[in-house]
PDB file of C-alpha atoms in Angstrom:
ATOM      1  CA  GLY V  24      -6.323  16.556  11.978  1.00  0.00           C
ATOM      2  CA  ALA V  25      -6.988  16.241   8.265  1.00  0.00           C
ATOM      3  CA  GLY V  26      -5.855  13.107   6.522  1.00  0.00           C
ATOM      4  CA  VAL V  27      -4.477  12.638   3.036  1.00  0.00           C
ATOM      5  CA  SER V  28      -6.815  13.997   0.401  1.00  0.00           C
ATOM      6  CA  GLN V  29      -6.922  13.205  -3.291  1.00  0.00           C
ATOM      7  CA  SER V  30      -8.788  14.668  -6.209  1.00  0.00           C
ATOM      8  CA  PRO V  31     -10.689  13.928  -8.270  1.00  0.00           C
ATOM      9  CA  SER V  32     -12.243  10.900  -6.602  1.00  0.00           C
ATOM     10  CA  ASN V  33     -13.282   9.541  -9.985  1.00  0.00           C
ATOM     11  CA  LYS V  34     -12.057  10.343 -13.471  1.00  0.00           C
ATOM     12  CA  VAL V  35     -13.348   9.037 -16.768  1.00  0.00           C
ATOM     13  CA  THR V  36     -11.325   9.983 -19.822  1.00  0.00           C
ATOM     14  CA  GLU V  37     -10.892   8.989 -23.410  1.00  0.00           C
ATOM     15  CA  LYS V  38      -7.885   7.100 -24.682  1.00  0.00           C
ATOM     16  CA  GLY V  39      -5.134   9.488 -25.702  1.00  0.00           C
ATOM     17  CA  LYS V  40      -6.112  12.301 -23.344  1.00  0.00           C
ATOM     18  CA  ASP V  41      -3.866  13.582 -20.543  1.00  0.00           C
ATOM     19  CA  VAL V  42      -4.979  13.446 -16.914  1.00  0.00           C
ATOM     20  CA  GLU V  43      -3.731  15.050 -13.712  1.00  0.00           C
ATOM     21  CA  LEU V  44      -4.283  13.518 -10.306  1.00  0.00           C
ATOM     22  CA  ARG V  45      -3.721  15.530  -7.164  1.00  0.00           C
ATOM     23  CA  CYS V  46      -2.598  14.504  -3.681  1.00  0.00           C
ATOM     24  CA  ASP V  47      -2.564  16.710  -0.586  1.00  0.00           C
ATOM     25  CA  PRO V  48      -0.559  14.941   2.165  1.00  0.00           C
ATOM     26  CA  ILE V  49      -0.908  15.256   5.911  1.00  0.00           C
ATOM     27  CA  SER V  50       0.575  18.546   7.031  1.00  0.00           C
ATOM     28  CA  GLY V  51       4.184  18.146   8.135  1.00  0.00           C
ATOM     29  CA  HIS V  52       4.721  14.791   6.453  1.00  0.00           C
ATOM     30  CA  THR V  53       7.914  14.843   4.431  1.00  0.00           C
ATOM     31  CA  ALA V  54       7.452  11.565   2.567  1.00  0.00           C
ATOM     32  CA  LEU V  55       4.875  11.100  -0.177  1.00  0.00           C
ATOM     33  CA  TYR V  56       4.185   7.989  -2.229  1.00  0.00           C
ATOM     34  CA  TRP V  57       2.100   7.190  -5.293  1.00  0.00           C
ATOM     35  CA  TYR V  58       0.788   3.674  -5.925  1.00  0.00           C
ATOM     36  CA  ARG V  59      -1.431   2.090  -8.526  1.00  0.00           C
ATOM     37  CA  GLN V  60      -3.873  -0.698  -7.743  1.00  0.00           C
ATOM     38  CA  SER V  61      -5.669  -2.575 -10.472  1.00  0.00           C
ATOM     39  CA  LEU V  62      -8.874  -4.449  -9.657  1.00  0.00           C
ATOM     40  CA  GLY V  63      -8.162  -7.345  -7.319  1.00  0.00           C
ATOM     41  CA  GLN V  64      -4.423  -6.730  -7.375  1.00  0.00           C
ATOM     42  CA  GLY V  65      -1.837  -5.527  -4.879  1.00  0.00           C
ATOM     43  CA  LEU V  66      -0.228  -2.119  -4.675  1.00  0.00           C
ATOM     44  CA  GLU V  67       2.193  -1.201  -7.435  1.00  0.00           C
ATOM     45  CA  PHE V  68       4.767   1.381  -6.328  1.00  0.00           C
ATOM     46  CA  LEU V  69       5.075   4.296  -8.750  1.00  0.00           C
ATOM     47  CA  ILE V  70       7.121   7.107  -7.222  1.00  0.00           C
ATOM     48  CA  TYR V  71       8.386   8.364  -3.856  1.00  0.00           C
ATOM     49  CA  PHE V  72       9.252  11.884  -2.686  1.00  0.00           C
ATOM     50  CA  GLN V  73      11.264  12.583   0.471  1.00  0.00           C
ATOM     51  CA  GLY V  74      11.740  16.197   1.458  1.00  0.00           C
ATOM     52  CA  ASN V  75      13.860  18.071  -1.055  1.00  0.00           C
ATOM     53  CA  SER V  76      15.686  14.987  -2.300  1.00  0.00           C
ATOM     54  CA  ALA V  77      15.409  13.796  -5.869  1.00  0.00           C
ATOM     55  CA  PRO V  78      12.348  11.519  -6.162  1.00  0.00           C
ATOM     56  CA  ASP V  79      12.617   7.774  -6.595  1.00  0.00           C
ATOM     57  CA  LYS V  80      10.945   7.272  -9.964  1.00  0.00           C
ATOM     58  CA  SER V  81      11.895   3.646 -10.337  1.00  0.00           C
ATOM     59  CA  GLY V  82       8.295   2.426 -10.341  1.00  0.00           C
ATOM     60  CA  LEU V  83       6.920   4.625 -13.116  1.00  0.00           C
ATOM     61  CA  PRO V  84       5.760   2.196 -15.833  1.00  0.00           C
ATOM     62  CA  SER V  85       6.542   4.396 -18.833  1.00  0.00           C
ATOM     63  CA  ASP V  86       7.627   7.887 -19.809  1.00  0.00           C
ATOM     64  CA  ARG V  87       3.957   8.816 -20.132  1.00  0.00           C
ATOM     65  CA  PHE V  88       3.879   8.991 -16.334  1.00  0.00           C
ATOM     66  CA  SER V  89       5.400  11.881 -14.397  1.00  0.00           C
ATOM     67  CA  ALA V  90       4.945  13.444 -10.990  1.00  0.00           C
ATOM     68  CA  GLU V  91       5.812  16.646  -9.240  1.00  0.00           C
ATOM     69  CA  ARG V  92       5.758  17.770  -5.670  1.00  0.00           C
ATOM     70  CA  THR V  93       5.633  21.516  -5.210  1.00  0.00           C
ATOM     71  CA  GLY V  94       6.914  23.194  -2.079  1.00  0.00           C
ATOM     72  CA  GLY V  95       7.332  19.872  -0.355  1.00  0.00           C
ATOM     73  CA  SER V  96       3.579  19.478  -0.017  1.00  0.00           C
ATOM     74  CA  VAL V  97       0.997  18.910  -2.758  1.00  0.00           C
ATOM     75  CA  SER V  98       1.845  16.406  -5.463  1.00  0.00           C
ATOM     76  CA  THR V  99       0.468  15.946  -8.963  1.00  0.00           C
ATOM     77  CA  LEU V 100       0.676  12.712 -10.947  1.00  0.00           C
ATOM     78  CA  THR V 101       0.310  13.272 -14.671  1.00  0.00           C
ATOM     79  CA  ILE V 102      -0.468  10.569 -17.201  1.00  0.00           C
ATOM     80  CA  GLN V 103      -0.046  11.629 -20.812  1.00  0.00           C
ATOM     81  CA  ARG V 104      -1.762   9.969 -23.760  1.00  0.00           C
ATOM     82  CA  THR V 105      -3.729   7.661 -21.511  1.00  0.00           C
ATOM     83  CA  GLN V 106      -4.233   4.030 -22.491  1.00  0.00           C
ATOM     84  CA  GLN V 107      -6.945   1.610 -21.404  1.00  0.00           C
ATOM     85  CA  GLU V 108      -4.423  -0.340 -19.335  1.00  0.00           C
ATOM     86  CA  ASP V 109      -3.924   2.792 -17.215  1.00  0.00           C
ATOM     87  CA  SER V 110      -7.383   2.233 -15.732  1.00  0.00           C
ATOM     88  CA  ALA V 111      -6.890   1.599 -12.014  1.00  0.00           C
ATOM     89  CA  VAL V 112      -7.144   3.211  -8.613  1.00  0.00           C
ATOM     90  CA  TYR V 113      -4.277   5.610  -7.964  1.00  0.00           C
ATOM     91  CA  LEU V 114      -3.455   5.859  -4.276  1.00  0.00           C
ATOM     92  CA  CYS V 115      -1.356   8.478  -2.578  1.00  0.00           C
ATOM     93  CA  ALA V 116       0.167   8.011   0.872  1.00  0.00           C
ATOM     94  CA  SER V 117       2.271  10.145   3.161  1.00  0.00           C
ATOM     95  CA  SER V 118       4.421   9.447   6.188  1.00  0.00           C
ATOM     96  CA  GLY V 119       6.309  11.542   8.697  1.00  0.00           C
ATOM     97  CA  THR V 120       9.559  10.445   7.172  1.00  0.00           C
ATOM     98  CA  GLY V 121      10.434   7.610   4.866  1.00  0.00           C
ATOM     99  CA  GLY V 122      10.151   4.131   6.317  1.00  0.00           C
ATOM    100  CA  GLU V 123       7.395   4.957   8.766  1.00  0.00           C
ATOM    101  CA  THR V 124       3.698   4.159   8.768  1.00  0.00           C
ATOM    102  CA  GLN V 125       2.023   5.354   5.598  1.00  0.00           C
ATOM    103  CA  TYR V 126      -1.360   7.033   5.673  1.00  0.00           C
ATOM    104  CA  PHE V 127      -3.365   6.560   2.521  1.00  0.00           C
ATOM    105  CA  GLY V 128      -5.745   8.875   0.765  1.00  0.00           C
ATOM    106  CA  PRO V 129      -9.095   7.661  -0.595  1.00  0.00           C
ATOM    107  CA  GLY V 130      -7.676   7.202  -4.076  1.00  0.00           C
ATOM    108  CA  THR V 131      -8.624   8.364  -7.553  1.00  0.00           C
ATOM    109  CA  ARG V 132     -10.483   5.832  -9.667  1.00  0.00           C
ATOM    110  CA  LEU V 133      -9.363   6.328 -13.254  1.00  0.00           C
ATOM    111  CA  LEU V 134     -11.253   4.797 -16.151  1.00  0.00           C
ATOM    112  CA  VAL V 135      -9.865   5.164 -19.654  1.00  0.00           C
ATOM    113  CA  LEU V 136     -12.410   4.432 -22.355  1.00  0.00           C
TER     114      LEU V 136
ATOM    115  CA  GLN U   3      14.535  -8.030  -7.336  1.00  0.00           C
ATOM    116  CA  LYS U   4      13.206  -7.479  -3.849  1.00  0.00           C
ATOM    117  CA  GLU U   5       9.960  -9.352  -3.279  1.00  0.00           C
ATOM    118  CA  VAL U   6       7.237  -9.772  -0.701  1.00  0.00           C
ATOM    119  CA  GLU U   7       5.128 -12.912  -1.050  1.00  0.00           C
ATOM    120  CA  GLN U   8       1.718 -13.671   0.391  1.00  0.00           C
ATOM    121  CA  ASN U   9      -0.792 -16.431  -0.223  1.00  0.00           C
ATOM    122  CA  SER U  10      -3.633 -14.758  -2.106  1.00  0.00           C
ATOM    123  CA  GLY U  11      -6.289 -16.878  -0.381  1.00  0.00           C
ATOM    124  CA  PRO U  12      -9.104 -16.625   0.236  1.00  0.00           C
ATOM    125  CA  LEU U  13      -8.508 -17.785   3.770  1.00  0.00           C
ATOM    126  CA  SER U  14     -11.801 -18.775   5.320  1.00  0.00           C
ATOM    127  CA  VAL U  15     -12.189 -19.163   9.085  1.00  0.00           C
ATOM    128  CA  PRO U  16     -15.260 -19.478  11.321  1.00  0.00           C
ATOM    129  CA  GLU U  17     -16.178 -16.675  13.667  1.00  0.00           C
ATOM    130  CA  GLY U  18     -14.235 -16.903  16.907  1.00  0.00           C
ATOM    131  CA  ALA U  19     -11.330 -18.839  15.404  1.00  0.00           C
ATOM    132  CA  ILE U  20      -7.731 -17.707  14.998  1.00  0.00           C
ATOM    133  CA  ALA U  21      -6.784 -16.447  11.540  1.00  0.00           C
ATOM    134  CA  SER U  22      -3.115 -16.819  10.612  1.00  0.00           C
ATOM    135  CA  LEU U  23      -1.714 -14.731   7.775  1.00  0.00           C
ATOM    136  CA  ASN U  24       1.817 -15.258   6.532  1.00  0.00           C
ATOM    137  CA  CYS U  25       4.311 -13.247   4.520  1.00  0.00           C
ATOM    138  CA  THR U  26       7.851 -13.904   3.327  1.00  0.00           C
ATOM    139  CA  TYR U  27      10.342 -11.385   2.012  1.00  0.00           C
ATOM    140  CA  SER U  28      13.509 -11.685   0.026  1.00  0.00           C
ATOM    141  CA  ASP U  29      15.702  -8.812   1.231  1.00  0.00           C
ATOM    142  CA  ARG U  30      17.627  -9.746   4.391  1.00  0.00           C
ATOM    143  CA  GLY U  31      18.420  -6.097   4.973  1.00  0.00           C
ATOM    144  CA  SER U  32      14.769  -5.206   5.564  1.00  0.00           C
ATOM    145  CA  GLN U  33      14.207  -3.347   8.815  1.00  0.00           C
ATOM    146  CA  SER U  34      10.543  -2.468   9.193  1.00  0.00           C
ATOM    147  CA  PHE U  35       7.473  -4.601   8.639  1.00  0.00           C
ATOM    148  CA  PHE U  36       3.864  -3.539   8.420  1.00  0.00           C
ATOM    149  CA  TRP U  37       0.438  -5.124   8.159  1.00  0.00           C
ATOM    150  CA  TYR U  38      -2.318  -3.132   6.490  1.00  0.00           C
ATOM    151  CA  ARG U  39      -5.985  -4.013   6.198  1.00  0.00           C
ATOM    152  CA  GLN U  40      -7.944  -3.079   3.092  1.00  0.00           C
ATOM    153  CA  TYR U  41     -11.699  -3.388   2.915  1.00  0.00           C
ATOM    154  CA  SER U  42     -13.205  -3.784  -0.535  1.00  0.00           C
ATOM    155  CA  GLY U  43     -13.302  -0.452  -2.324  1.00  0.00           C
ATOM    156  CA  LYS U  44     -11.393   1.308   0.450  1.00  0.00           C
ATOM    157  CA  SER U  45      -7.801   2.389   1.017  1.00  0.00           C
ATOM    158  CA  PRO U  46      -5.314   0.408   3.103  1.00  0.00           C
ATOM    159  CA  GLU U  47      -5.071   1.243   6.791  1.00  0.00           C
ATOM    160  CA  LEU U  48      -2.336   0.246   9.206  1.00  0.00           C
ATOM    161  CA  ILE U  49      -3.030  -2.629  11.602  1.00  0.00           C
ATOM    162  CA  MET U  50       0.401  -3.173  13.111  1.00  0.00           C
ATOM    163  CA  PHE U  51       4.086  -2.619  12.571  1.00  0.00           C
ATOM    164  CA  ILE U  52       7.001  -4.585  13.946  1.00  0.00           C
ATOM    165  CA  TYR U  53      10.744  -3.964  13.881  1.00  0.00           C
ATOM    166  CA  SER U  54      12.247  -6.588  16.205  1.00  0.00           C
ATOM    167  CA  ASN U  55      12.277 -10.365  16.187  1.00  0.00           C
ATOM    168  CA  GLY U  56       9.540 -11.970  18.255  1.00  0.00           C
ATOM    169  CA  ASP U  57       5.916 -11.195  18.930  1.00  0.00           C
ATOM    170  CA  LYS U  58       4.092  -7.917  19.257  1.00  0.00           C
ATOM    171  CA  GLU U  59       0.539  -7.911  20.546  1.00  0.00           C
ATOM    172  CA  ASP U  60      -2.164  -5.276  20.164  1.00  0.00           C
ATOM    173  CA  GLY U  61      -5.618  -6.333  21.262  1.00  0.00           C
ATOM    174  CA  ARG U  62      -6.757  -9.274  19.162  1.00  0.00           C
ATOM    175  CA  PHE U  63      -3.816  -8.866  16.774  1.00  0.00           C
ATOM    176  CA  THR U  64      -0.330 -10.348  17.145  1.00  0.00           C
ATOM    177  CA  ALA U  65       2.474  -9.738  14.690  1.00  0.00           C
ATOM    178  CA  GLN U  66       5.356 -12.200  14.617  1.00  0.00           C
ATOM    179  CA  LEU U  67       8.732 -11.535  13.017  1.00  0.00           C
ATOM    180  CA  ASN U  68      11.503 -13.999  12.301  1.00  0.00           C
ATOM    181  CA  LYS U  69      14.329 -12.272  10.455  1.00  0.00           C
ATOM    182  CA  ALA U  70      16.457 -15.409  10.209  1.00  0.00           C
ATOM    183  CA  SER U  71      13.684 -17.171   8.290  1.00  0.00           C
ATOM    184  CA  GLN U  72      12.564 -13.973   6.588  1.00  0.00           C
ATOM    185  CA  TYR U  73       8.926 -14.233   7.448  1.00  0.00           C
ATOM    186  CA  VAL U  74       6.406 -12.128   9.238  1.00  0.00           C
ATOM    187  CA  SER U  75       2.944 -13.234  10.253  1.00  0.00           C
ATOM    188  CA  LEU U  76      -0.254 -11.754  11.623  1.00  0.00           C
ATOM    189  CA  LEU U  77      -2.532 -13.647  13.972  1.00  0.00           C
ATOM    190  CA  ILE U  78      -6.086 -12.484  14.550  1.00  0.00           C
ATOM    191  CA  ARG U  79      -7.692 -14.010  17.621  1.00  0.00           C
ATOM    192  CA  ASP U  80     -11.456 -14.324  18.082  1.00  0.00           C
ATOM    193  CA  SER U  81     -12.005 -13.499  14.416  1.00  0.00           C
ATOM    194  CA  GLN U  82     -15.103 -11.462  13.639  1.00  0.00           C
ATOM    195  CA  PRO U  83     -17.015 -11.063  10.360  1.00  0.00           C
ATOM    196  CA  SER U  84     -15.867  -7.432  10.410  1.00  0.00           C
ATOM    197  CA  ASP U  85     -12.286  -8.710  10.043  1.00  0.00           C
ATOM    198  CA  SER U  86     -13.146  -9.916   6.536  1.00  0.00           C
ATOM    199  CA  ALA U  87     -10.826  -7.921   4.280  1.00  0.00           C
ATOM    200  CA  THR U  88      -7.589  -8.151   2.344  1.00  0.00           C
ATOM    201  CA  TYR U  89      -4.475  -8.011   4.502  1.00  0.00           C
ATOM    202  CA  LEU U  90      -1.368  -6.494   2.942  1.00  0.00           C
ATOM    203  CA  CYS U  91       2.109  -7.221   4.195  1.00  0.00           C
ATOM    204  CA  ALA U  92       4.577  -4.388   3.607  1.00  0.00           C
ATOM    205  CA  VAL U  93       8.341  -4.368   4.040  1.00  0.00           C
ATOM    206  CA  ASP U  94      10.624  -1.372   4.186  1.00  0.00           C
ATOM    207  CA  THR U  95      13.750  -2.487   2.386  1.00  0.00           C
ATOM    208  CA  GLY U  96      15.849   0.501   3.332  1.00  0.00           C
ATOM    209  CA  GLY U  97      16.154   3.629   1.249  1.00  0.00           C
ATOM    210  CA  PHE U  98      12.568   4.234   2.395  1.00  0.00           C
ATOM    211  CA  LYS U  99      11.072   2.186  -0.396  1.00  0.00           C
ATOM    212  CA  THR U 100       8.261   0.025   0.881  1.00  0.00           C
ATOM    213  CA  ILE U 101       7.366  -3.125  -1.009  1.00  0.00           C
ATOM    214  CA  PHE U 102       3.812  -4.410  -0.638  1.00  0.00           C
ATOM    215  CA  GLY U 103       2.701  -7.990  -1.059  1.00  0.00           C
ATOM    216  CA  ALA U 104      -0.311  -8.737  -3.209  1.00  0.00           C
ATOM    217  CA  GLY U 105      -2.421  -9.372  -0.117  1.00  0.00           C
ATOM    218  CA  THR U 106      -4.329 -12.258   1.430  1.00  0.00           C
ATOM    219  CA  ARG U 107      -8.122 -12.193   1.340  1.00  0.00           C
ATOM    220  CA  LEU U 108      -9.643 -13.225   4.673  1.00  0.00           C
ATOM    221  CA  PHE U 109     -13.253 -14.301   5.013  1.00  0.00           C
ATOM    222  CA  VAL U 110     -14.694 -14.820   8.497  1.00  0.00           C
ATOM    223  CA  LYS U 111     -17.883 -16.860   8.448  1.00  0.00           C
ATOM    224  CA  ALA U 112     -20.591 -15.923  10.947  1.00  0.00           C
TER     225      ALA U 112
END
């Protein structure tokens, strides 16, 4: 079946602009995660959605970052007023339920000029 | 703060040797442990998971878990150049929040 998909695959934007990153999880997966990975670094947890529960936003680095998950499926990560330090690969993952194996999408490579 | 620690490497081993990757974690309540492999420029993919103390083998890979000492390791037997990648240790700390280590870079020399 189809894996996790993300769009766009690459995004170049100017400092101060807003960007939206999209994640389409594996069908039927109730858990969805967003991570950020800077060059040569590990995965930084951003936010976690589980079913209809309130999301765990504890990893969001600032109030410029927000995420939604509509209808328990597709998720959008929004970064407002982007800064150069936001440049990274943003990875989305889904799992059947929380705590299980996570399946990662190909990521969105964001470059803020 | 809950942490997962890995030696960043690089760990260099000759082809055919055993590569040993180690990971320690701080939260004693952790229940599930995962090893992911990440090739350069690619997304992480699951290699193995382990829940119980002891060893779990899958082909050339063996995961070892010692909850008392709070460490988990991954052994790769008969290492191949294609095993060269970054290996990420991940720990589910309960509440379904998975903490990833920074990863160990493995280089297998042909």
